[in-house]
Amino acid sequence: MTETELLTWARGPGFQIASIIFALGIMLRLGEILMLGRKANLAEAKGSAMSSGLRTVFSRTVPDAATFKRSAFTVTAGYIFHIGLFVVIFLFAPHILFFKDLLHVSWPALPSPVIDATSVITIITLVIVLVHRLRDPVKRFLSNYDDYLGWFVTILPLITGYIAFHRVGMTAPSLIAIHLLSVQLLMVVFPFTKLMHAFTIFLARWYNGAISGYRGVQS
Amino acid sequence: MSASFEKGYNALKEQVDASVASFFSSCVHCGMCSEACLFFTETGAPERTPINKTEPLRRVWRQEYTLLGRLGKIFGFGKKVTDDMLAEWETLIYDSCTLCGRCSMVCPVGNDITDMIRKTREGMAASGHAPPGLIGATKRAVTIGSPMGVKLPALQAQIAHVENDTGMTIPVDVEGADYMLLLSSMEIMNFPEFIEAVAKIFKHAGVSWTISSDAFEATNSGIQIGSSDIAAELVQRIVDAAAKLKVKNVISPECGHAYMAIRWEGPNLIGKSYDFKVVHILELLDDLRKKDRLRVKGRLKDRLTYHDPCQISRRGGVIDEPRNLIGMFADNFVEMPDPGKMNWCCGAGGGVSSNERADEIRLRVFQRKKDQLDAIHVDGMISACSNCRIHLEDGLEEYHMELPVLSLTETLAENLDES
């Protein structure tokens, strides 16, 4: 297979296969959860489950001051790499063109040097996060293959993208093909690892807020 | 109750619903819940991280309710729940967790970890892996009607004492009363002043009330050990007594988990809504305050604080009411660091106080409460849970701290203007 053929495959069939697994996987996982259902609460409500649930979906993004103080590294590093991933994935001009092709909607991009710097910061943060996971007694104790696999498939597209952008080592088609394949690996693995939290977090936060809000407490 | 691993496994399976599945699907192993749990902060033991206490339930969820987990089960991959595993987790789930709910407030993905641990206890109890102390309390609750073995004659004797001391009549089995008061065994045996205080306040405010001789026990060991069947039976006794006396309201006393049991879990345990309302004693007192039916004499100058019982505030929703009431008689009220819904547990709720095996750790983790108290230098600590109160007194003694622990209802009663 030539590098052009590889790129064509990655852009075409490769991307289609990954997209199908990604979409079906997410639907399967969400279906597995929602089909379990939840019994109606028969106790008389003291507050609104719905409004509290919706509020918690957003409010849980920001910890209270004391919690932040106790978990400052986890929260700060978490913010940096999540925002970094968002910026790099959604605000890089070539990515926006890709989404425009796919979804027929477009939005403004950030200048490439900003994306470049964000990528570096995000990669460095993810490396620090991994080191912390390996060193922190609680995180190390809790971690399993899912945590390391999730980390690996997340940092890989960042690194391959960074290398492709700077044209290091290989020709452009090969570098872009490798970058696309790394993204496809992420997409295929995504629904079956903890990366799924990107979707289920909304359910979890809603349930938490609803359970608490029903009793009259904003969680 | 006959227990077996199969029963435990099935009980865990029954606990998995959409909320549990979305919680497990969302956990990113960030470990932030550890910093919210006094059993971790005061011991530094990673295995005491709250989310780890749900591991038996997580394994059941994964193997029974996810495609990959089911495939793993067929082909022999993935971690299984075994009887040995449950035995290993027993002390984490019962001795190192008071179901205080603090972890559920800080989890960044929104997992209600406390609810998950509560559900995990269903499997633990059904498989026979519950602490002997809690099993004993639960058996006494079912057979005698009280986890401490308090029978009706004991209550009658305490009522007689109060009546002799005060000249008031304590209404028992009065049909058609507005309110039926429940009591915890601890109140009956250790703090009968509570009965006197309630009688005094209700007389002052003109509240129509009664105690039922059929069902006076408010506590519910079933929800602490994690046995919904037993919990439902204990709730049903109260429901039947309320129907017999045709009362409109049932009062949950100064006991944290009793409120959780009768107010929030009760209707769901018995599978139907009540024909009466459940109010916590503090909710009723605050309502009387709002209606101007409580008058106090003078104001206390002492520097006072309030310890929020977890099941009443964070898990129960009664947060403003105690502060409104304390505001009636205290000039120098001061909050602890992390007050209200973020308060730190005393360390003995959720069945820990019935579990002698946990005596050492519950006193060790009291250091957290000590740190909170050391930050504010108060003359007295008010609370509204007799279980908290006993343990707070224990903890203060252990740490050589001299500080009166007061019941809010009793303190209010003492400060009523009876002129």
PDB file of C-alpha atoms in Angstrom, chain B residues 61-270:
ATOM      1  CA  TRP B  61     -23.174  -4.072  36.754  1.00  0.00           C
ATOM      2  CA  ARG B  62     -20.354  -4.701  34.309  1.00  0.00           C
ATOM      3  CA  GLN B  63     -20.850  -8.450  34.039  1.00  0.00           C
ATOM      4  CA  GLU B  64     -24.619  -8.403  33.900  1.00  0.00           C
ATOM      5  CA  TYR B  65     -25.556  -5.162  32.180  1.00  0.00           C
ATOM      6  CA  THR B  66     -22.831  -4.295  29.646  1.00  0.00           C
ATOM      7  CA  LEU B  67     -22.039  -6.064  26.388  1.00  0.00           C
ATOM      8  CA  LEU B  68     -18.300  -6.257  26.996  1.00  0.00           C
ATOM      9  CA  GLY B  69     -18.825  -7.407  30.565  1.00  0.00           C
ATOM     10  CA  ARG B  70     -21.200 -10.151  29.468  1.00  0.00           C
ATOM     11  CA  LEU B  71     -18.743 -11.308  26.806  1.00  0.00           C
ATOM     12  CA  GLY B  72     -16.044 -11.280  29.449  1.00  0.00           C
ATOM     13  CA  LYS B  73     -18.196 -13.403  31.734  1.00  0.00           C
ATOM     14  CA  ILE B  74     -18.779 -15.961  28.945  1.00  0.00           C
ATOM     15  CA  PHE B  75     -15.115 -16.173  28.012  1.00  0.00           C
ATOM     16  CA  GLY B  76     -13.813 -15.996  31.554  1.00  0.00           C
ATOM     17  CA  PHE B  77     -12.354 -12.461  31.480  1.00  0.00           C
ATOM     18  CA  GLY B  78     -13.054  -9.655  33.866  1.00  0.00           C
ATOM     19  CA  LYS B  79     -13.097  -9.502  37.626  1.00  0.00           C
ATOM     20  CA  LYS B  80     -15.846 -11.533  39.230  1.00  0.00           C
ATOM     21  CA  VAL B  81     -17.662 -11.002  42.477  1.00  0.00           C
ATOM     22  CA  THR B  82     -16.945 -13.900  44.796  1.00  0.00           C
ATOM     23  CA  ASP B  83     -17.924 -14.663  48.360  1.00  0.00           C
ATOM     24  CA  ASP B  84     -14.310 -14.064  49.415  1.00  0.00           C
ATOM     25  CA  MET B  85     -14.350 -10.711  47.692  1.00  0.00           C
ATOM     26  CA  LEU B  86     -17.503  -9.675  49.551  1.00  0.00           C
ATOM     27  CA  ALA B  87     -15.925 -10.781  52.820  1.00  0.00           C
ATOM     28  CA  GLU B  88     -12.878  -8.651  52.022  1.00  0.00           C
ATOM     29  CA  TRP B  89     -15.035  -5.591  51.315  1.00  0.00           C
ATOM     30  CA  GLU B  90     -17.179  -5.905  54.461  1.00  0.00           C
ATOM     31  CA  THR B  91     -15.135  -3.621  56.686  1.00  0.00           C
ATOM     32  CA  LEU B  92     -14.794  -1.021  53.921  1.00  0.00           C
ATOM     33  CA  ILE B  93     -18.530  -0.902  53.306  1.00  0.00           C
ATOM     34  CA  TYR B  94     -19.730  -0.938  56.924  1.00  0.00           C
ATOM     35  CA  ASP B  95     -16.888   0.115  59.223  1.00  0.00           C
ATOM     36  CA  SER B  96     -15.432   2.795  56.964  1.00  0.00           C
ATOM     37  CA  CYS B  97     -18.580   4.445  55.647  1.00  0.00           C
ATOM     38  CA  THR B  98     -21.365   6.261  57.455  1.00  0.00           C
ATOM     39  CA  LEU B  99     -23.365   6.893  54.255  1.00  0.00           C
ATOM     40  CA  CYS B 100     -22.762  10.555  55.054  1.00  0.00           C
ATOM     41  CA  GLY B 101     -23.102  11.643  51.440  1.00  0.00           C
ATOM     42  CA  ARG B 102     -20.148  14.007  51.232  1.00  0.00           C
ATOM     43  CA  CYS B 103     -18.525  12.064  48.381  1.00  0.00           C
ATOM     44  CA  SER B 104     -21.718  12.455  46.354  1.00  0.00           C
ATOM     45  CA  MET B 105     -21.394  16.232  46.657  1.00  0.00           C
ATOM     46  CA  VAL B 106     -17.874  16.506  45.256  1.00  0.00           C
ATOM     47  CA  CYS B 107     -17.712  13.869  42.516  1.00  0.00           C
ATOM     48  CA  PRO B 108     -16.977  15.916  39.374  1.00  0.00           C
ATOM     49  CA  VAL B 109     -18.886  13.542  37.105  1.00  0.00           C
ATOM     50  CA  GLY B 110     -21.844  13.607  39.482  1.00  0.00           C
ATOM     51  CA  ASN B 111     -21.834  10.085  40.892  1.00  0.00           C
ATOM     52  CA  ASP B 112     -24.091   9.634  43.916  1.00  0.00           C
ATOM     53  CA  ILE B 113     -21.493   7.338  45.458  1.00  0.00           C
ATOM     54  CA  THR B 114     -23.342   7.181  48.778  1.00  0.00           C
ATOM     55  CA  ASP B 115     -26.415   5.816  47.071  1.00  0.00           C
ATOM     56  CA  MET B 116     -24.193   3.258  45.338  1.00  0.00           C
ATOM     57  CA  ILE B 117     -22.699   2.164  48.686  1.00  0.00           C
ATOM     58  CA  ARG B 118     -26.178   2.013  50.218  1.00  0.00           C
ATOM     59  CA  LYS B 119     -27.198  -0.259  47.339  1.00  0.00           C
ATOM     60  CA  THR B 120     -24.032  -2.357  47.690  1.00  0.00           C
ATOM     61  CA  ARG B 121     -24.997  -3.022  51.309  1.00  0.00           C
ATOM     62  CA  GLU B 122     -28.122  -4.822  50.028  1.00  0.00           C
ATOM     63  CA  GLY B 123     -25.860  -7.450  48.482  1.00  0.00           C
ATOM     64  CA  MET B 124     -23.605  -7.559  51.502  1.00  0.00           C
ATOM     65  CA  ALA B 125     -26.458  -8.164  53.939  1.00  0.00           C
ATOM     66  CA  ALA B 126     -28.141 -10.759  51.709  1.00  0.00           C
ATOM     67  CA  SER B 127     -24.871 -12.670  51.381  1.00  0.00           C
ATOM     68  CA  GLY B 128     -24.245 -12.634  55.116  1.00  0.00           C
ATOM     69  CA  HIS B 129     -21.349 -10.192  55.050  1.00  0.00           C
ATOM     70  CA  ALA B 130     -22.622  -7.602  57.509  1.00  0.00           C
ATOM     71  CA  PRO B 131     -21.061  -6.738  60.879  1.00  0.00           C
ATOM     72  CA  PRO B 132     -22.264  -8.899  63.785  1.00  0.00           C
ATOM     73  CA  GLY B 133     -23.208  -5.792  65.784  1.00  0.00           C
ATOM     74  CA  LEU B 134     -25.467  -4.522  63.039  1.00  0.00           C
ATOM     75  CA  ILE B 135     -26.971  -7.970  62.453  1.00  0.00           C
ATOM     76  CA  GLY B 136     -27.804  -8.111  66.161  1.00  0.00           C
ATOM     77  CA  ALA B 137     -29.366  -4.641  66.115  1.00  0.00           C
ATOM     78  CA  THR B 138     -31.412  -5.545  63.055  1.00  0.00           C
ATOM     79  CA  LYS B 139     -32.647  -8.781  64.626  1.00  0.00           C
ATOM     80  CA  ARG B 140     -33.690  -6.901  67.755  1.00  0.00           C
ATOM     81  CA  ALA B 141     -35.460  -4.297  65.624  1.00  0.00           C
ATOM     82  CA  VAL B 142     -37.496  -7.022  63.928  1.00  0.00           C
ATOM     83  CA  THR B 143     -38.248  -9.199  66.943  1.00  0.00           C
ATOM     84  CA  ILE B 144     -38.420  -6.668  69.770  1.00  0.00           C
ATOM     85  CA  GLY B 145     -39.188  -3.515  67.802  1.00  0.00           C
ATOM     86  CA  SER B 146     -36.029  -1.630  68.704  1.00  0.00           C
ATOM     87  CA  PRO B 147     -32.355  -2.062  67.774  1.00  0.00           C
ATOM     88  CA  MET B 148     -31.418  -1.466  71.401  1.00  0.00           C
ATOM     89  CA  GLY B 149     -34.068  -3.867  72.656  1.00  0.00           C
ATOM     90  CA  VAL B 150     -36.261  -1.121  74.132  1.00  0.00           C
ATOM     91  CA  LYS B 151     -39.742  -2.439  74.816  1.00  0.00           C
ATOM     92  CA  LEU B 152     -42.981  -0.590  75.522  1.00  0.00           C
ATOM     93  CA  PRO B 153     -42.663  -0.881  79.338  1.00  0.00           C
ATOM     94  CA  ALA B 154     -39.337   0.971  79.138  1.00  0.00           C
ATOM     95  CA  LEU B 155     -40.984   3.810  77.230  1.00  0.00           C
ATOM     96  CA  GLN B 156     -43.910   3.812  79.655  1.00  0.00           C
ATOM     97  CA  ALA B 157     -41.508   4.066  82.569  1.00  0.00           C
ATOM     98  CA  GLN B 158     -39.731   7.052  80.977  1.00  0.00           C
ATOM     99  CA  ILE B 159     -43.079   8.698  80.228  1.00  0.00           C
ATOM    100  CA  ALA B 160     -44.137   8.190  83.850  1.00  0.00           C
ATOM    101  CA  HIS B 161     -40.894   9.838  85.001  1.00  0.00           C
ATOM    102  CA  VAL B 162     -41.478  12.839  82.752  1.00  0.00           C
ATOM    103  CA  GLU B 163     -45.093  13.113  83.878  1.00  0.00           C
ATOM    104  CA  ASN B 164     -44.072  12.942  87.539  1.00  0.00           C
ATOM    105  CA  ASP B 165     -41.288  15.468  87.097  1.00  0.00           C
ATOM    106  CA  THR B 166     -43.261  18.015  85.111  1.00  0.00           C
ATOM    107  CA  GLY B 167     -46.911  17.466  85.887  1.00  0.00           C
ATOM    108  CA  MET B 168     -47.610  17.352  82.154  1.00  0.00           C
ATOM    109  CA  THR B 169     -49.484  14.507  80.482  1.00  0.00           C
ATOM    110  CA  ILE B 170     -47.742  12.710  77.639  1.00  0.00           C
ATOM    111  CA  PRO B 171     -50.478  11.709  75.192  1.00  0.00           C
ATOM    112  CA  VAL B 172     -50.321   8.033  74.204  1.00  0.00           C
ATOM    113  CA  ASP B 173     -52.574   6.381  71.603  1.00  0.00           C
ATOM    114  CA  VAL B 174     -54.752   9.451  71.159  1.00  0.00           C
ATOM    115  CA  GLU B 175     -56.862   8.843  68.080  1.00  0.00           C
ATOM    116  CA  GLY B 176     -57.206  11.727  65.639  1.00  0.00           C
ATOM    117  CA  ALA B 177     -54.220  13.695  66.938  1.00  0.00           C
ATOM    118  CA  ASP B 178     -52.578  15.970  64.383  1.00  0.00           C
ATOM    119  CA  TYR B 179     -49.107  14.592  64.948  1.00  0.00           C
ATOM    120  CA  MET B 180     -47.740  11.164  65.906  1.00  0.00           C
ATOM    121  CA  LEU B 181     -44.266  11.417  67.431  1.00  0.00           C
ATOM    122  CA  LEU B 182     -41.671   8.743  66.793  1.00  0.00           C
ATOM    123  CA  LEU B 183     -38.672   8.331  69.072  1.00  0.00           C
ATOM    124  CA  SER B 184     -35.313   6.696  68.708  1.00  0.00           C
ATOM    125  CA  SER B 185     -34.313   4.083  71.269  1.00  0.00           C
ATOM    126  CA  MET B 186     -31.410   6.312  72.203  1.00  0.00           C
ATOM    127  CA  GLU B 187     -33.782   9.140  73.029  1.00  0.00           C
ATOM    128  CA  ILE B 188     -35.892   6.838  75.171  1.00  0.00           C
ATOM    129  CA  MET B 189     -32.963   5.350  77.057  1.00  0.00           C
ATOM    130  CA  ASN B 190     -30.268   8.056  77.025  1.00  0.00           C
ATOM    131  CA  PHE B 191     -32.101  11.318  76.442  1.00  0.00           C
ATOM    132  CA  PRO B 192     -35.638  11.153  77.911  1.00  0.00           C
ATOM    133  CA  GLU B 193     -35.287  14.939  78.274  1.00  0.00           C
ATOM    134  CA  PHE B 194     -36.208  14.986  74.601  1.00  0.00           C
ATOM    135  CA  ILE B 195     -39.712  13.682  75.377  1.00  0.00           C
ATOM    136  CA  GLU B 196     -40.062  16.331  78.048  1.00  0.00           C
ATOM    137  CA  ALA B 197     -38.841  19.040  75.678  1.00  0.00           C
ATOM    138  CA  VAL B 198     -41.286  18.065  72.944  1.00  0.00           C
ATOM    139  CA  ALA B 199     -44.158  17.944  75.451  1.00  0.00           C
ATOM    140  CA  LYS B 200     -43.247  21.371  76.750  1.00  0.00           C
ATOM    141  CA  ILE B 201     -42.957  22.954  73.301  1.00  0.00           C
ATOM    142  CA  PHE B 202     -46.179  21.362  72.024  1.00  0.00           C
ATOM    143  CA  LYS B 203     -48.065  22.489  75.107  1.00  0.00           C
ATOM    144  CA  HIS B 204     -46.645  25.993  74.624  1.00  0.00           C
ATOM    145  CA  ALA B 205     -47.619  26.088  70.941  1.00  0.00           C
ATOM    146  CA  GLY B 206     -50.886  24.187  71.281  1.00  0.00           C
ATOM    147  CA  VAL B 207     -49.960  21.238  69.076  1.00  0.00           C
ATOM    148  CA  SER B 208     -52.213  18.177  69.106  1.00  0.00           C
ATOM    149  CA  TRP B 209     -49.970  15.118  69.300  1.00  0.00           C
ATOM    150  CA  THR B 210     -49.584  11.562  70.485  1.00  0.00           C
ATOM    151  CA  ILE B 211     -47.169   8.666  70.794  1.00  0.00           C
ATOM    152  CA  SER B 212     -48.284   5.261  69.502  1.00  0.00           C
ATOM    153  CA  SER B 213     -47.708   2.297  71.764  1.00  0.00           C
ATOM    154  CA  ASP B 214     -47.737   0.072  68.656  1.00  0.00           C
ATOM    155  CA  ALA B 215     -44.985   1.887  66.767  1.00  0.00           C
ATOM    156  CA  PHE B 216     -42.894   4.414  68.645  1.00  0.00           C
ATOM    157  CA  GLU B 217     -39.491   3.369  67.319  1.00  0.00           C
ATOM    158  CA  ALA B 218     -38.191   5.728  64.662  1.00  0.00           C
ATOM    159  CA  THR B 219     -34.905   4.059  63.839  1.00  0.00           C
ATOM    160  CA  ASN B 220     -34.604   1.567  61.035  1.00  0.00           C
ATOM    161  CA  SER B 221     -31.699  -0.863  61.122  1.00  0.00           C
ATOM    162  CA  GLY B 222     -32.923  -2.281  57.808  1.00  0.00           C
ATOM    163  CA  ILE B 223     -31.657   0.709  55.851  1.00  0.00           C
ATOM    164  CA  GLN B 224     -28.368   0.727  57.728  1.00  0.00           C
ATOM    165  CA  ILE B 225     -27.542  -2.917  57.174  1.00  0.00           C
ATOM    166  CA  GLY B 226     -28.982  -2.780  53.654  1.00  0.00           C
ATOM    167  CA  SER B 227     -32.002  -5.036  53.864  1.00  0.00           C
ATOM    168  CA  SER B 228     -34.942  -3.487  52.045  1.00  0.00           C
ATOM    169  CA  ASP B 229     -37.308  -6.247  53.155  1.00  0.00           C
ATOM    170  CA  ILE B 230     -36.627  -5.617  56.821  1.00  0.00           C
ATOM    171  CA  ALA B 231     -36.585  -1.861  56.322  1.00  0.00           C
ATOM    172  CA  ALA B 232     -40.002  -2.065  54.649  1.00  0.00           C
ATOM    173  CA  GLU B 233     -41.389  -4.151  57.504  1.00  0.00           C
ATOM    174  CA  LEU B 234     -40.226  -1.571  60.044  1.00  0.00           C
ATOM    175  CA  VAL B 235     -41.704   1.283  57.995  1.00  0.00           C
ATOM    176  CA  GLN B 236     -44.989  -0.610  57.604  1.00  0.00           C
ATOM    177  CA  ARG B 237     -45.356  -0.814  61.408  1.00  0.00           C
ATOM    178  CA  ILE B 238     -45.337   2.977  61.545  1.00  0.00           C
ATOM    179  CA  VAL B 239     -47.710   3.275  58.586  1.00  0.00           C
ATOM    180  CA  ASP B 240     -50.148   0.877  60.280  1.00  0.00           C
ATOM    181  CA  ALA B 241     -49.938   2.731  63.591  1.00  0.00           C
ATOM    182  CA  ALA B 242     -50.543   6.073  61.858  1.00  0.00           C
ATOM    183  CA  ALA B 243     -53.608   4.597  60.130  1.00  0.00           C
ATOM    184  CA  LYS B 244     -54.906   3.111  63.385  1.00  0.00           C
ATOM    185  CA  LEU B 245     -54.641   6.446  65.181  1.00  0.00           C
ATOM    186  CA  LYS B 246     -55.850   8.358  62.097  1.00  0.00           C
ATOM    187  CA  VAL B 247     -53.084  10.939  62.402  1.00  0.00           C
ATOM    188  CA  LYS B 248     -52.384  13.488  59.671  1.00  0.00           C
ATOM    189  CA  ASN B 249     -48.655  13.786  60.317  1.00  0.00           C
ATOM    190  CA  VAL B 250     -45.813  11.673  61.621  1.00  0.00           C
ATOM    191  CA  ILE B 251     -42.869  13.389  63.322  1.00  0.00           C
ATOM    192  CA  SER B 252     -39.389  12.040  62.801  1.00  0.00           C
ATOM    193  CA  PRO B 253     -37.336  12.827  65.911  1.00  0.00           C
ATOM    194  CA  GLU B 254     -33.751  13.976  66.437  1.00  0.00           C
ATOM    195  CA  CYS B 255     -32.237  11.017  64.634  1.00  0.00           C
ATOM    196  CA  GLY B 256     -30.562  11.209  61.256  1.00  0.00           C
ATOM    197  CA  HIS B 257     -31.133   7.882  59.592  1.00  0.00           C
ATOM    198  CA  ALA B 258     -34.640   7.589  61.056  1.00  0.00           C
ATOM    199  CA  TYR B 259     -35.567  10.608  58.957  1.00  0.00           C
ATOM    200  CA  MET B 260     -33.980   9.085  55.861  1.00  0.00           C
ATOM    201  CA  ALA B 261     -35.877   5.859  56.522  1.00  0.00           C
ATOM    202  CA  ILE B 262     -39.348   7.202  57.211  1.00  0.00           C
ATOM    203  CA  ARG B 263     -39.266  10.370  55.089  1.00  0.00           C
ATOM    204  CA  TRP B 264     -37.332   9.456  51.955  1.00  0.00           C
ATOM    205  CA  GLU B 265     -36.920   5.701  51.685  1.00  0.00           C
ATOM    206  CA  GLY B 266     -40.135   4.635  53.423  1.00  0.00           C
ATOM    207  CA  PRO B 267     -42.740   5.047  50.672  1.00  0.00           C
ATOM    208  CA  ASN B 268     -40.370   3.492  48.142  1.00  0.00           C
ATOM    209  CA  LEU B 269     -39.684   0.560  50.461  1.00  0.00           C
ATOM    210  CA  ILE B 270     -43.358  -0.269  50.978  1.00  0.00           C
TER     211      ILE B 270
END
